[in-house]
Amino acid sequence: MHDVSQITSFLARVHPYDALSAEELADVAGAIEVVSVPADASVYDVGDTLKGLYVVAEGEVSVSDASGAQVSQLGSGNSFAERGLSRDGKAVTAAKAVTDAQLFLLPASVFHRLVKENPSVAKFFKRSRTGDSRKTDLSTARISELMSRQVIGVTPGQSVQRAAQVMRERGVSSLAVVDGGRLVGIVTVRDMTRALADGVSPEEKVTTLMTADPVSLPPEALGTDVLHTMLERRIGHLPITDKGTLVGIVTQTDLIRFQALSSAQLVYDAAHAADSAEIARVTQRLPELLAQLVGAGNPHEVVTRLITDIADAATRRLLTLAEAALGAPPVPYLWLACGSQGRQEQTGVSDQDNCLIIDDAMQPEHDAYFKALSKFVSDGLDHAGYFYCPGDMMATADRWRQPLAVWKDYFAKWIAKPDNEAQMLASVMFDLRPIGGTTALFDDLREATLRSAASNSIFVAHMVSNSLKHTPPLGMFRGFATIKSGEHKNQIDLKHNGVVPIVDLGRVYALQGQLTAVNTRARLVEAQEQGIISKSGAHDLLDAYDLVAETRLNHQAAQIRAGAKPDNFMAPTSLSDFERSHLRDAFVVVRTMQSAVGQGKGALG
């Protein structure tokens, strides 16, 4: 038996209880019930109502999922059952004693109070990010938090003089030109100054001065989108629209209270670089930026978005420099990114994956221009650290630099005859995102391809099969299936066996639901909203994705801080027992979701 003093002494050596004050620790120890469980006996089963949190005092306990697969084997000092306590009190795993075991049972009410009142305990047990409070800055703030909702506007029929009077009366530096609630243009003080200098009549309609169809952003975008857009386009006023309807505006004045992150400076520097060497000097600062963003506690999807924004700016600048060197393009074109850049999920390790869609007016003699442009941009990206794609998935390859009609034919053939190569290529191309050029070349292609692919059950089945080729690194017993030999022996690949299986699942859900989102996390959220996967399945998978992706970024940030080159290979022994347990738990969730998709059940059951 254990008395209160013995329990107190034990917990004082176990994290996170070692962070409690002496008074808190005494209260916890006094509330604990000692439970003895003989070898092979059950502690609880899936679906049981949990009495509280268990801490292993002596012996070993095996935890398994609903299918019976072992999640982890826990020894002295490990806690378990907190997942069930954080939801409806029902166990989502099963636990049994491997050896004779003594467990400390902390009542659920005491556990919840500890999590609520003690930040160290809350941080230790918090797996879901829901409700997680993070420092908000310009980079992570939603535009809806930054914008002015009281937008001063005029109608298209009003005169230049009346517009100037409104500006003076309301003390604003810009006016929205609105027709029936829809934004049609914007007029700024600079436009007024230019009109005065040019002798424009005050009676002219304001439409003669306005910037028609100005660039705008949706309210759900990030604050960094505002800053990046303003810096890259050299504008000081950015309308915010929701499906074409004007809902607000952000100006430089609105941003004064925020301290811009260095990502915005890197975007600006890349967007105004004189040559590829200067772009390379900008991207050399990316590892430090990644480490700073991770260290600040930003969610993984924000970190990778900011890192990708810099690649986008570098690519667009290289396109501009290429046109300056080669002359204007003979016909319109569109440069697109696929892979991690296309999904806006770049980390500290990225190669380049891109392609070129050219207007169907292209003539055979025009290919020399686009071949030279592609080489200029790809060479510049390689110089900047975005290395050539090992699979030659780049616009420099003749195959991936074609007119729109050829691209339509590609997708039609892949969908009609989904062999192994077609599956691989379609998987890559479903992550396409326009970067620079005429975006209209892609609009119809995306929707038409999604409709055609989703309606072909054979193609969908092949895509599902292809998505199961990457599996989580789960070992047969308590650990992980690590790499057996070579440079990365005893490590796990957090890319190909970590995030890629979830990326593949997100792509399948997007195909099944004809979802237009390209980012993986956005796909999972949209799949839940559209009923492609159940709320519980989506909740588990999002938790798993967040844990795996953030483990990967934390690993890379630690390497950068140590002066090493970041990679995707991590030794599980570098994690604590608790971290290993939850990471393995996340991999079990992914495997379960893969199994459901493979059996044609989705995650609705």
Coordinates of C-alpha atoms in Angstrom, one line a residue:
M1 CA 0.0 0.0 0.0
H2 CA 1.0 3.6 -0.5
D3 CA 0.3 6.3 2.0
V4 CA -0.1 10.0 1.1
S5 CA 3.5 10.8 1.8
Q6 CA 4.8 8.1 -0.5
I7 CA 2.4 9.2 -3.3
T8 CA 3.5 12.8 -2.8
S9 CA 7.2 11.8 -3.0
F10 CA 6.6 9.7 -6.1
L11 CA 4.6 12.4 -8.0
A12 CA 7.2 15.1 -7.1
R13 CA 9.6 13.2 -9.4
V14 CA 7.2 12.8 -12.3
H15 CA 6.3 15.5 -14.9
P16 CA 4.0 17.5 -14.9
Y17 CA 3.2 17.0 -11.3
D18 CA 6.7 18.2 -10.4
A19 CA 5.6 21.6 -11.5
L20 CA 2.9 21.8 -8.8
S21 CA 3.3 23.7 -5.5
A22 CA 3.7 21.8 -2.3
E23 CA 0.1 22.6 -1.4
E24 CA -1.3 21.5 -4.8
L25 CA 0.8 18.3 -4.8
A26 CA -0.5 17.5 -1.3
D27 CA -4.1 18.0 -2.5
V28 CA -3.5 15.8 -5.5
A29 CA -1.9 13.0 -3.5
G30 CA -4.7 13.1 -0.9
A31 CA -7.3 12.6 -3.7
I32 CA -5.6 9.7 -5.3
E33 CA -7.0 6.1 -5.1
V34 CA -4.5 3.3 -5.3
V35 CA -5.6 0.6 -7.7
S36 CA -4.0 -2.9 -7.9
V37 CA -4.3 -4.7 -11.2
P38 CA -3.0 -8.3 -11.7
A39 CA -1.2 -9.3 -14.9
D40 CA -3.4 -9.7 -18.0
A41 CA -6.4 -8.0 -16.2
S42 CA -8.3 -5.2 -17.8
V43 CA -8.0 -1.7 -16.5
Y44 CA -10.8 -0.4 -18.8
D45 CA -12.2 -1.2 -22.2
V46 CA -13.2 1.0 -25.2
G47 CA -16.5 2.8 -24.4
D48 CA -16.2 2.5 -20.6
T49 CA -16.9 5.5 -18.5
L50 CA -13.5 6.6 -17.1
K51 CA -13.2 7.4 -13.4
G52 CA -10.2 9.6 -13.9
L53 CA -6.5 9.8 -15.0
Y54 CA -4.2 6.8 -14.3
V55 CA -0.6 7.1 -13.4
V56 CA 1.6 3.9 -13.4
A57 CA 3.3 3.6 -10.0
E58 CA 4.6 0.0 -10.5
G59 CA 4.5 -2.5 -13.3
E60 CA 3.6 -2.1 -17.0
V61 CA 0.3 -1.3 -18.8
S62 CA -0.6 -1.9 -22.5
V63 CA -2.9 0.6 -24.2
S64 CA -4.6 -0.4 -27.5
D65 CA -7.0 1.2 -29.9
A66 CA -10.6 0.1 -30.8
S67 CA -9.3 -2.5 -33.3
G68 CA -7.0 -4.1 -30.8
A69 CA -3.8 -2.7 -32.2
Q70 CA -1.3 -1.7 -29.4
V71 CA -0.8 2.0 -29.1
S72 CA 1.8 2.0 -26.4
Q73 CA 3.2 0.1 -23.4
L74 CA 3.7 2.3 -20.4
G75 CA 5.9 1.9 -17.4
S76 CA 6.4 3.7 -14.0
G77 CA 5.6 7.4 -14.2
N78 CA 3.5 7.4 -17.3
S79 CA 0.0 8.7 -17.3
F80 CA -2.9 7.5 -19.5
A81 CA -6.7 7.8 -20.2
E82 CA -6.5 11.6 -20.5
R83 CA -7.9 11.5 -24.1
G84 CA -11.2 10.1 -22.9
L85 CA -11.4 12.6 -20.0
S86 CA -10.9 15.5 -22.4
R87 CA -14.1 14.6 -24.4
D88 CA -17.2 12.9 -23.0
G89 CA -15.6 10.7 -20.4
K90 CA -15.8 7.6 -22.5
A91 CA -12.6 5.7 -23.1
V92 CA -11.4 5.8 -26.7
T93 CA -8.7 3.1 -26.0
A94 CA -8.5 0.0 -23.9
A95 CA -5.9 -0.7 -21.2
K96 CA -4.7 -3.8 -19.5
A97 CA -1.9 -4.8 -17.1
V98 CA 1.0 -6.5 -18.7
T99 CA 2.5 -7.3 -15.3
D100 CA 1.1 -7.0 -11.8
A101 CA 0.6 -3.2 -11.6
Q102 CA -0.2 -0.6 -9.1
L103 CA -1.9 2.5 -10.5
F104 CA -2.7 5.9 -9.0
L105 CA -6.2 7.0 -10.0
L106 CA -6.7 10.7 -10.0
P107 CA -10.5 11.5 -10.0
A108 CA -11.7 13.2 -13.1
S109 CA -12.9 16.2 -11.2
V110 CA -9.5 16.8 -9.8
F111 CA -7.8 16.3 -13.2
H112 CA -10.1 18.8 -14.8
R113 CA -9.4 21.4 -12.1
L114 CA -5.6 20.9 -12.5
V115 CA -5.8 21.4 -16.2
K116 CA -7.9 24.5 -15.8
E117 CA -5.8 26.1 -13.0
N118 CA -2.3 25.0 -13.8
P119 CA -0.7 26.0 -17.2
S120 CA 2.1 23.4 -17.0
V121 CA -0.4 20.6 -16.5
A122 CA -2.7 21.9 -19.2
K123 CA 0.2 22.2 -21.7
F124 CA 1.4 18.6 -20.9
F125 CA -2.0 17.0 -21.5
K126 CA -3.4 19.2 -24.2
R127 CA -3.4 17.3 -27.5
S128 CA -6.0 19.3 -29.4
R129 CA -5.3 22.9 -30.2
T130 CA -8.9 23.9 -29.8
G131 CA -9.1 26.9 -27.5
D132 CA -5.3 27.1 -27.4
S133 CA -4.3 30.7 -26.7
R134 CA -1.4 32.0 -28.7
K135 CA 0.2 35.4 -29.0
T136 CA -1.6 37.2 -31.8
D137 CA 0.6 39.3 -34.1
L138 CA 0.2 40.7 -37.6
S139 CA 1.3 37.4 -39.1
T140 CA -1.3 35.2 -37.5
A141 CA -4.1 37.7 -37.0
R142 CA -7.2 37.2 -39.2
I143 CA -8.0 40.1 -41.5
S144 CA -11.4 40.4 -39.9
E145 CA -9.5 41.5 -36.7
L146 CA -7.5 44.1 -38.6
M147 CA -9.9 45.7 -41.1
S148 CA -12.0 48.8 -40.8
R149 CA -15.6 47.7 -41.3
Q150 CA -16.9 51.3 -41.8
V151 CA -15.9 51.7 -45.4
I152 CA -16.5 55.1 -46.9
G153 CA -17.7 54.7 -50.5
V154 CA -19.2 56.4 -53.5
T155 CA -21.2 55.2 -56.4
P156 CA -19.7 55.0 -60.0
G157 CA -21.9 57.9 -61.2
Q158 CA -20.6 60.5 -58.7
S159 CA -18.1 63.2 -59.8
V160 CA -14.4 63.5 -59.0
Q161 CA -15.2 66.7 -57.1
R162 CA -17.8 65.0 -54.9
A163 CA -15.4 62.2 -54.2
A164 CA -12.8 64.7 -53.1
Q165 CA -15.3 66.4 -50.8
V166 CA -16.2 63.1 -49.2
M167 CA -12.6 62.3 -48.5
R168 CA -12.1 65.7 -46.9
E169 CA -15.3 65.5 -44.9
R170 CA -14.7 62.0 -43.6
G171 CA -10.9 62.3 -43.2
V172 CA -10.0 59.3 -45.2
S173 CA -7.3 58.6 -47.8
S174 CA -9.3 56.3 -50.0
L175 CA -12.8 55.6 -51.2
A176 CA -14.4 52.4 -52.4
V177 CA -16.4 52.7 -55.6
V178 CA -19.4 50.4 -54.9
D179 CA -22.2 49.4 -57.2
G180 CA -25.1 47.6 -55.5
G181 CA -22.8 46.4 -52.6
R182 CA -20.2 45.0 -54.9
L183 CA -16.8 46.6 -55.2
V184 CA -16.0 47.8 -58.6
G185 CA -13.0 50.1 -57.9
I186 CA -11.0 52.1 -55.4
V187 CA -9.8 55.8 -55.5
T188 CA -7.0 57.1 -53.3
V189 CA -5.5 60.5 -52.5
R190 CA -2.7 59.7 -54.9
D191 CA -5.3 59.2 -57.7
M192 CA -6.8 62.6 -56.8
T193 CA -3.4 64.3 -56.9
R194 CA -2.6 62.8 -60.2
A195 CA -6.0 63.9 -61.6
L196 CA -5.4 67.5 -60.4
A197 CA -1.9 67.5 -62.1
D198 CA -3.4 66.2 -65.3
G199 CA -6.1 68.8 -65.4
V200 CA -9.0 66.3 -65.1
S201 CA -12.3 68.1 -64.9
P202 CA -14.0 68.0 -61.5
E203 CA -17.2 67.1 -63.2
E204 CA -15.7 63.8 -64.6
K205 CA -17.1 60.6 -63.1
V206 CA -15.0 59.1 -60.4
T207 CA -14.7 55.9 -62.6
T208 CA -12.2 57.8 -64.8
L209 CA -9.8 57.9 -61.8
M210 CA -10.4 54.7 -60.0
T211 CA -8.4 51.5 -60.1
A212 CA -11.0 49.1 -61.5
D213 CA -11.4 45.6 -60.1
P214 CA -8.7 46.2 -57.4
V215 CA -6.9 43.3 -55.8
S216 CA -8.8 42.2 -52.6
L217 CA -8.6 39.5 -50.0
P218 CA -11.3 37.5 -48.1
P219 CA -11.9 38.2 -44.4
E220 CA -10.6 34.7 -43.4
A221 CA -7.1 35.4 -44.8
L222 CA -4.2 36.1 -42.5
G223 CA -2.8 39.5 -41.6
T224 CA 0.4 38.5 -43.3
D225 CA -1.5 38.3 -46.6
V226 CA -2.3 42.0 -46.3
L227 CA 1.3 42.9 -45.7
H228 CA 2.7 40.7 -48.3
T229 CA 0.2 42.0 -50.9
M230 CA 0.8 45.6 -50.0
L231 CA 4.6 45.2 -50.2
E232 CA 4.7 43.2 -53.3
R233 CA 2.2 45.4 -55.2
R234 CA 3.2 48.7 -53.7
I235 CA -0.2 49.6 -52.5
G236 CA -1.4 51.2 -49.3
H237 CA -5.1 50.3 -49.3
L238 CA -6.5 46.8 -49.6
P239 CA -10.3 46.1 -49.9
I240 CA -11.7 43.1 -48.1
T241 CA -14.5 41.3 -50.0
D242 CA -16.6 38.3 -49.3
K243 CA -17.7 36.7 -52.6
G244 CA -17.5 40.0 -54.3
T245 CA -19.3 42.0 -51.6
L246 CA -17.3 44.7 -49.9
V247 CA -17.0 44.1 -46.1
G248 CA -14.1 46.2 -45.1
I249 CA -10.7 47.7 -45.9
V250 CA -7.2 47.6 -44.5
T251 CA -4.8 50.5 -44.8
Q252 CA -1.2 51.0 -43.8
T253 CA -2.6 53.0 -40.9
D254 CA -4.5 50.0 -39.6
L255 CA -1.1 48.1 -39.5
I256 CA 0.8 50.7 -37.5
R257 CA -0.1 49.0 -34.2
F258 CA 1.4 45.7 -35.3
Q259 CA 5.0 44.8 -35.5
A260 CA 5.6 43.1 -38.9
L261 CA 7.3 39.7 -38.7
S262 CA 10.5 39.2 -40.6
S263 CA 8.6 37.0 -43.1
A264 CA 7.1 40.2 -44.6
Q265 CA 10.5 41.7 -45.0
L266 CA 11.8 38.6 -46.8
V267 CA 8.8 38.7 -49.1
Y268 CA 9.5 42.4 -49.8
D269 CA 13.2 41.7 -50.4
A270 CA 12.5 38.8 -52.7
A271 CA 9.9 40.7 -54.6
H272 CA 12.3 43.6 -55.3
A273 CA 15.5 41.6 -55.8
A274 CA 17.7 42.7 -58.7
D275 CA 18.8 39.2 -59.7
S276 CA 18.8 35.5 -58.7
A277 CA 21.9 36.0 -56.5
E278 CA 20.0 38.6 -54.4
I279 CA 17.0 36.3 -54.2
A280 CA 19.4 33.5 -52.9
R281 CA 20.7 35.9 -50.2
V282 CA 17.1 36.4 -49.1
T283 CA 16.2 32.7 -48.9
Q284 CA 19.4 32.0 -47.0
R285 CA 17.6 33.5 -44.0
L286 CA 14.7 31.0 -44.2
P287 CA 16.1 28.5 -41.7
E288 CA 16.4 31.3 -39.0
L289 CA 12.9 32.4 -39.8
L290 CA 11.5 28.9 -39.5
A291 CA 13.2 28.5 -36.1
Q292 CA 11.8 31.8 -34.9
L293 CA 8.3 31.0 -36.1
V294 CA 8.3 27.6 -34.4
G295 CA 9.9 29.0 -31.3
A296 CA 7.1 31.6 -31.1
G297 CA 4.5 28.8 -30.9
N298 CA 2.8 29.4 -34.2
P299 CA 0.6 26.6 -35.6
H300 CA 2.3 24.5 -38.2
E301 CA -0.1 25.6 -41.0
V302 CA 0.9 29.3 -40.3
V303 CA 4.6 28.5 -40.3
T304 CA 4.5 26.6 -43.5
R305 CA 2.3 29.3 -45.1
L306 CA 4.7 32.0 -44.3
I307 CA 7.7 30.0 -45.5
T308 CA 5.8 29.2 -48.8
D309 CA 4.9 32.9 -49.3
I310 CA 8.6 33.7 -49.7
A311 CA 9.0 30.9 -52.3
D312 CA 6.0 32.4 -54.1
A313 CA 7.4 35.9 -54.1
A314 CA 10.8 34.6 -55.3
T315 CA 9.1 32.7 -58.1
R316 CA 7.1 35.7 -59.3
R317 CA 10.2 37.9 -59.2
L318 CA 12.1 35.4 -61.3
L319 CA 9.2 35.4 -63.8
T320 CA 9.5 39.2 -64.0
L321 CA 13.2 39.1 -64.4
A322 CA 12.9 36.4 -67.1
E323 CA 10.4 38.6 -69.1
A324 CA 12.8 41.6 -68.7
A325 CA 15.6 39.5 -70.2
L326 CA 13.6 37.7 -72.9
G327 CA 11.0 40.2 -73.8
A328 CA 7.2 40.1 -73.5
P329 CA 5.7 36.6 -73.8
P330 CA 4.3 35.8 -77.3
V331 CA 1.0 34.5 -75.7
P332 CA -0.4 34.4 -72.2
Y333 CA 0.9 31.7 -69.8
L334 CA 0.5 30.6 -66.2
W335 CA 3.2 29.3 -63.9
L336 CA 1.9 26.8 -61.3
A337 CA 3.4 25.1 -58.3
C338 CA 2.6 21.6 -57.2
G339 CA 3.9 19.5 -54.3
S340 CA 4.4 21.3 -50.9
Q341 CA 4.6 24.7 -52.5
G342 CA 1.3 24.1 -54.2
R343 CA -0.3 23.1 -50.9
Q344 CA 1.5 26.0 -49.1
E345 CA 3.2 23.5 -46.8
Q346 CA 6.9 24.1 -47.3
T347 CA 9.3 23.6 -44.4
G348 CA 13.0 23.9 -44.1
V349 CA 13.5 21.2 -46.7
S350 CA 12.0 21.8 -50.2
D351 CA 12.7 21.0 -53.8
Q352 CA 10.8 22.6 -56.6
D353 CA 7.8 21.2 -58.4
N354 CA 6.2 23.3 -61.1
C355 CA 4.7 23.4 -64.5
L356 CA 3.6 25.8 -67.2
I357 CA 0.2 26.1 -68.9
I358 CA 0.3 28.1 -72.1
D359 CA -2.6 29.7 -74.0
D360 CA -3.9 27.6 -76.9
A361 CA -2.9 30.4 -79.3
M362 CA 0.7 29.2 -78.8
Q363 CA 2.6 28.3 -82.0
P364 CA 5.4 25.8 -82.3
E365 CA 8.0 28.6 -82.6
H366 CA 6.9 30.0 -79.3
D367 CA 8.2 27.1 -77.3
A368 CA 11.8 28.4 -77.5
Y369 CA 10.7 31.4 -75.5
F370 CA 8.8 29.4 -72.8
K371 CA 11.7 26.9 -72.6
A372 CA 14.1 29.7 -71.9
L373 CA 11.7 31.3 -69.4
S374 CA 11.3 28.0 -67.6
K375 CA 15.1 27.5 -67.4
F376 CA 15.6 31.0 -66.2
V377 CA 13.1 30.5 -63.3
S378 CA 14.1 27.0 -62.4
D379 CA 17.8 27.8 -62.4
G380 CA 17.0 30.8 -60.2
L381 CA 15.0 28.7 -57.8
D382 CA 17.7 26.1 -57.6
H383 CA 20.2 28.9 -56.9
A384 CA 18.0 30.0 -54.1
G385 CA 17.9 26.6 -52.4
Y386 CA 14.7 25.2 -54.0
F387 CA 16.6 22.3 -55.6
Y388 CA 15.7 20.7 -59.0
C389 CA 13.0 18.1 -58.6
P390 CA 14.6 14.6 -58.7
G391 CA 11.6 13.3 -60.7
D392 CA 12.0 16.2 -63.2
M393 CA 8.5 17.5 -62.3
M394 CA 9.4 21.0 -63.6
A395 CA 8.4 23.4 -66.3
T396 CA 11.9 22.8 -67.9
A397 CA 10.7 19.4 -69.0
D398 CA 8.9 19.5 -72.3
R399 CA 6.1 17.4 -70.9
W400 CA 5.2 19.9 -68.2
R401 CA 5.3 23.0 -70.5
Q402 CA 2.3 22.7 -72.7
P403 CA -0.8 24.5 -74.1
L404 CA -4.0 24.3 -72.1
A405 CA -5.6 21.9 -74.6
V406 CA -2.7 19.4 -74.0
W407 CA -3.2 19.7 -70.2
K408 CA -6.9 19.0 -70.5
D409 CA -5.9 15.9 -72.6
Y410 CA -3.4 14.8 -69.9
F411 CA -6.1 14.8 -67.2
A412 CA -8.7 13.2 -69.4
K413 CA -6.3 10.3 -70.1
W414 CA -5.2 9.9 -66.6
I415 CA -8.8 9.7 -65.4
A416 CA -9.9 7.4 -68.2
K417 CA -7.0 5.0 -67.8
P418 CA -5.7 5.2 -64.2
D419 CA -2.5 3.1 -64.4
N420 CA 0.3 3.4 -61.9
E421 CA 1.9 6.4 -63.6
A422 CA -1.4 8.1 -64.0
Q423 CA -2.2 7.8 -60.3
M424 CA 1.2 9.3 -59.4
L425 CA 0.9 12.2 -61.8
A426 CA -2.7 12.9 -60.9
S427 CA -1.8 12.9 -57.2
V428 CA 0.8 15.6 -57.9
M429 CA -1.3 17.6 -60.2
F430 CA -4.3 17.7 -57.9
D431 CA -2.1 20.0 -55.7
L432 CA -1.6 22.6 -58.4
R433 CA -1.8 26.3 -57.4
P434 CA -1.3 29.3 -59.7
I435 CA 1.8 31.5 -58.9
G436 CA 2.3 33.9 -61.7
G437 CA 0.7 34.7 -65.1
T438 CA -2.8 34.5 -66.4
T439 CA -4.8 32.7 -63.7
A440 CA -7.9 32.3 -66.0
L441 CA -6.0 29.5 -67.8
F442 CA -6.5 27.3 -64.7
D443 CA -10.0 28.2 -63.6
D444 CA -12.0 25.9 -65.8
L445 CA -9.4 23.1 -65.8
R446 CA -9.6 22.7 -62.0
E447 CA -13.4 22.4 -61.8
A448 CA -13.8 20.3 -64.9
T449 CA -11.1 17.9 -63.7
L450 CA -12.6 17.5 -60.2
R451 CA -16.0 16.7 -61.7
S452 CA -14.7 14.2 -64.1
A453 CA -12.4 12.5 -61.7
A454 CA -15.0 12.2 -58.9
S455 CA -17.5 10.7 -61.2
N456 CA -15.2 7.9 -62.3
S457 CA -15.4 5.2 -59.6
I458 CA -12.4 3.3 -61.1
F459 CA -10.2 6.3 -61.0
V460 CA -11.3 7.1 -57.4
A461 CA -10.5 3.5 -56.4
H462 CA -7.1 3.7 -57.9
M463 CA -6.4 7.0 -56.1
V464 CA -7.5 5.5 -52.9
S465 CA -5.1 2.6 -53.5
N466 CA -2.3 5.0 -54.3
S467 CA -2.9 6.9 -51.1
L468 CA -2.3 3.8 -49.0
K469 CA 1.3 3.3 -50.3
H470 CA 2.7 5.5 -47.6
T471 CA 2.1 4.0 -44.2
P472 CA 2.8 5.4 -40.6
P473 CA 5.9 3.9 -39.0
L474 CA 4.2 1.7 -36.5
G475 CA 6.1 -1.3 -35.0
M476 CA 4.7 -4.6 -34.0
F477 CA 5.0 -3.9 -30.3
R478 CA 5.5 -0.8 -28.2
G479 CA 7.7 1.3 -30.5
F480 CA 8.1 2.6 -34.0
A481 CA 9.1 0.9 -37.3
T482 CA 12.5 2.7 -37.7
I483 CA 14.8 2.7 -40.7
K484 CA 16.9 -0.5 -40.4
S485 CA 20.2 0.5 -42.0
G486 CA 22.1 3.3 -43.7
E487 CA 22.6 7.0 -42.8
H488 CA 19.2 7.2 -41.0
K489 CA 19.3 3.9 -39.1
N490 CA 17.0 3.9 -36.1
Q491 CA 15.2 7.0 -37.2
I492 CA 11.7 7.6 -38.6
D493 CA 10.9 9.6 -41.8
L494 CA 8.6 12.4 -40.6
K495 CA 7.8 13.3 -44.2
H496 CA 7.1 10.2 -46.2
N497 CA 5.8 8.1 -43.2
G498 CA 4.5 11.0 -41.2
V499 CA 2.8 13.9 -43.0
V500 CA 2.5 12.3 -46.5
P501 CA 0.0 9.6 -45.4
I502 CA -2.2 12.4 -44.1
V503 CA -1.6 14.6 -47.2
D504 CA -2.7 11.6 -49.3
L505 CA -5.9 11.1 -47.2
G506 CA -6.7 14.8 -47.6
R507 CA -6.3 14.6 -51.4
V508 CA -8.7 11.6 -51.5
Y509 CA -11.3 13.4 -49.4
A510 CA -11.0 16.4 -51.7
L511 CA -11.5 14.2 -54.8
Q512 CA -14.5 12.4 -53.2
G513 CA -16.2 15.7 -52.3
Q514 CA -14.9 17.8 -55.3
L515 CA -13.3 20.2 -52.8
T516 CA -11.3 23.0 -54.3
A517 CA -9.0 23.5 -51.2
V518 CA -5.4 22.6 -51.9
N519 CA -3.9 22.9 -48.4
T520 CA -4.1 19.6 -46.5
R521 CA -5.5 21.0 -43.2
A522 CA -8.0 23.1 -45.1
R523 CA -9.0 19.9 -47.0
L524 CA -9.6 18.0 -43.8
V525 CA -11.7 20.8 -42.3
E526 CA -13.7 21.2 -45.5
A527 CA -14.2 17.4 -45.7
Q528 CA -15.7 17.5 -42.2
E529 CA -17.9 20.4 -43.0
Q530 CA -19.2 18.7 -46.1
G531 CA -19.8 15.4 -44.4
I532 CA -17.1 13.5 -46.3
I533 CA -15.7 12.4 -42.9
S534 CA -17.5 12.3 -39.6
K535 CA -16.9 15.0 -36.9
S536 CA -15.2 12.5 -34.6
G537 CA -13.0 11.1 -37.4
A538 CA -12.0 14.6 -38.5
H539 CA -11.3 15.7 -35.0
D540 CA -9.0 12.7 -34.4
L541 CA -7.3 13.1 -37.8
L542 CA -6.8 16.9 -37.4
D543 CA -5.3 16.2 -33.9
A544 CA -3.0 13.6 -35.4
Y545 CA -2.0 15.8 -38.3
D546 CA -1.2 18.8 -36.0
L547 CA 0.9 16.6 -33.7
V548 CA 2.9 14.9 -36.6
A549 CA 3.4 18.2 -38.5
E550 CA 4.4 20.2 -35.5
T551 CA 6.8 17.3 -34.3
R552 CA 8.4 17.6 -37.8
L553 CA 8.8 21.4 -37.5
N554 CA 10.1 21.2 -33.9
H555 CA 12.7 18.7 -35.1
Q556 CA 13.8 20.9 -37.9
A557 CA 13.9 24.0 -35.7
A558 CA 16.0 22.1 -33.1
Q559 CA 18.5 21.1 -35.9
I560 CA 18.7 24.7 -37.1
R561 CA 19.4 26.0 -33.6
A562 CA 22.1 23.4 -33.3
G563 CA 23.8 24.7 -36.5
A564 CA 22.8 21.6 -38.5
K565 CA 21.0 21.4 -41.8
P566 CA 17.3 20.6 -41.3
D567 CA 15.9 17.2 -42.5
N568 CA 12.9 14.9 -42.0
F569 CA 14.6 12.1 -40.1
M570 CA 14.1 11.9 -36.3
A571 CA 15.2 9.4 -33.7
P572 CA 12.2 8.5 -31.5
T573 CA 14.6 8.3 -28.6
S574 CA 14.9 12.1 -28.8
L575 CA 11.4 12.4 -27.5
S576 CA 10.1 11.8 -24.0
D577 CA 8.1 8.7 -23.1
F578 CA 5.0 10.9 -23.1
E579 CA 5.8 12.5 -26.5
R580 CA 6.5 9.1 -28.0
S581 CA 3.2 7.7 -26.7
H582 CA 1.2 10.5 -28.2
L583 CA 3.1 10.4 -31.5
R584 CA 2.4 6.7 -31.8
D585 CA -1.2 7.3 -30.9
A586 CA -1.4 9.8 -33.8
F587 CA 0.1 7.3 -36.2
V588 CA -2.6 4.8 -35.0
V589 CA -5.3 7.3 -35.9
V590 CA -3.8 7.8 -39.4
R591 CA -3.6 4.0 -39.9
T592 CA -7.2 3.6 -38.8
M593 CA -8.4 6.3 -41.2
Q594 CA -6.4 4.7 -44.0
S595 CA -8.0 1.4 -43.2
A596 CA -11.5 3.0 -43.4
V597 CA -10.8 4.6 -46.8
G598 CA -9.3 1.4 -48.1
Q599 CA -12.4 -0.5 -47.2
G600 CA -14.6 2.1 -48.9
K601 CA -16.1 3.2 -45.6
G602 CA -14.6 6.7 -45.4
A603 CA -14.8 7.7 -41.8
L604 CA -18.6 8.0 -41.5
G605 CA -19.1 4.9 -39.4

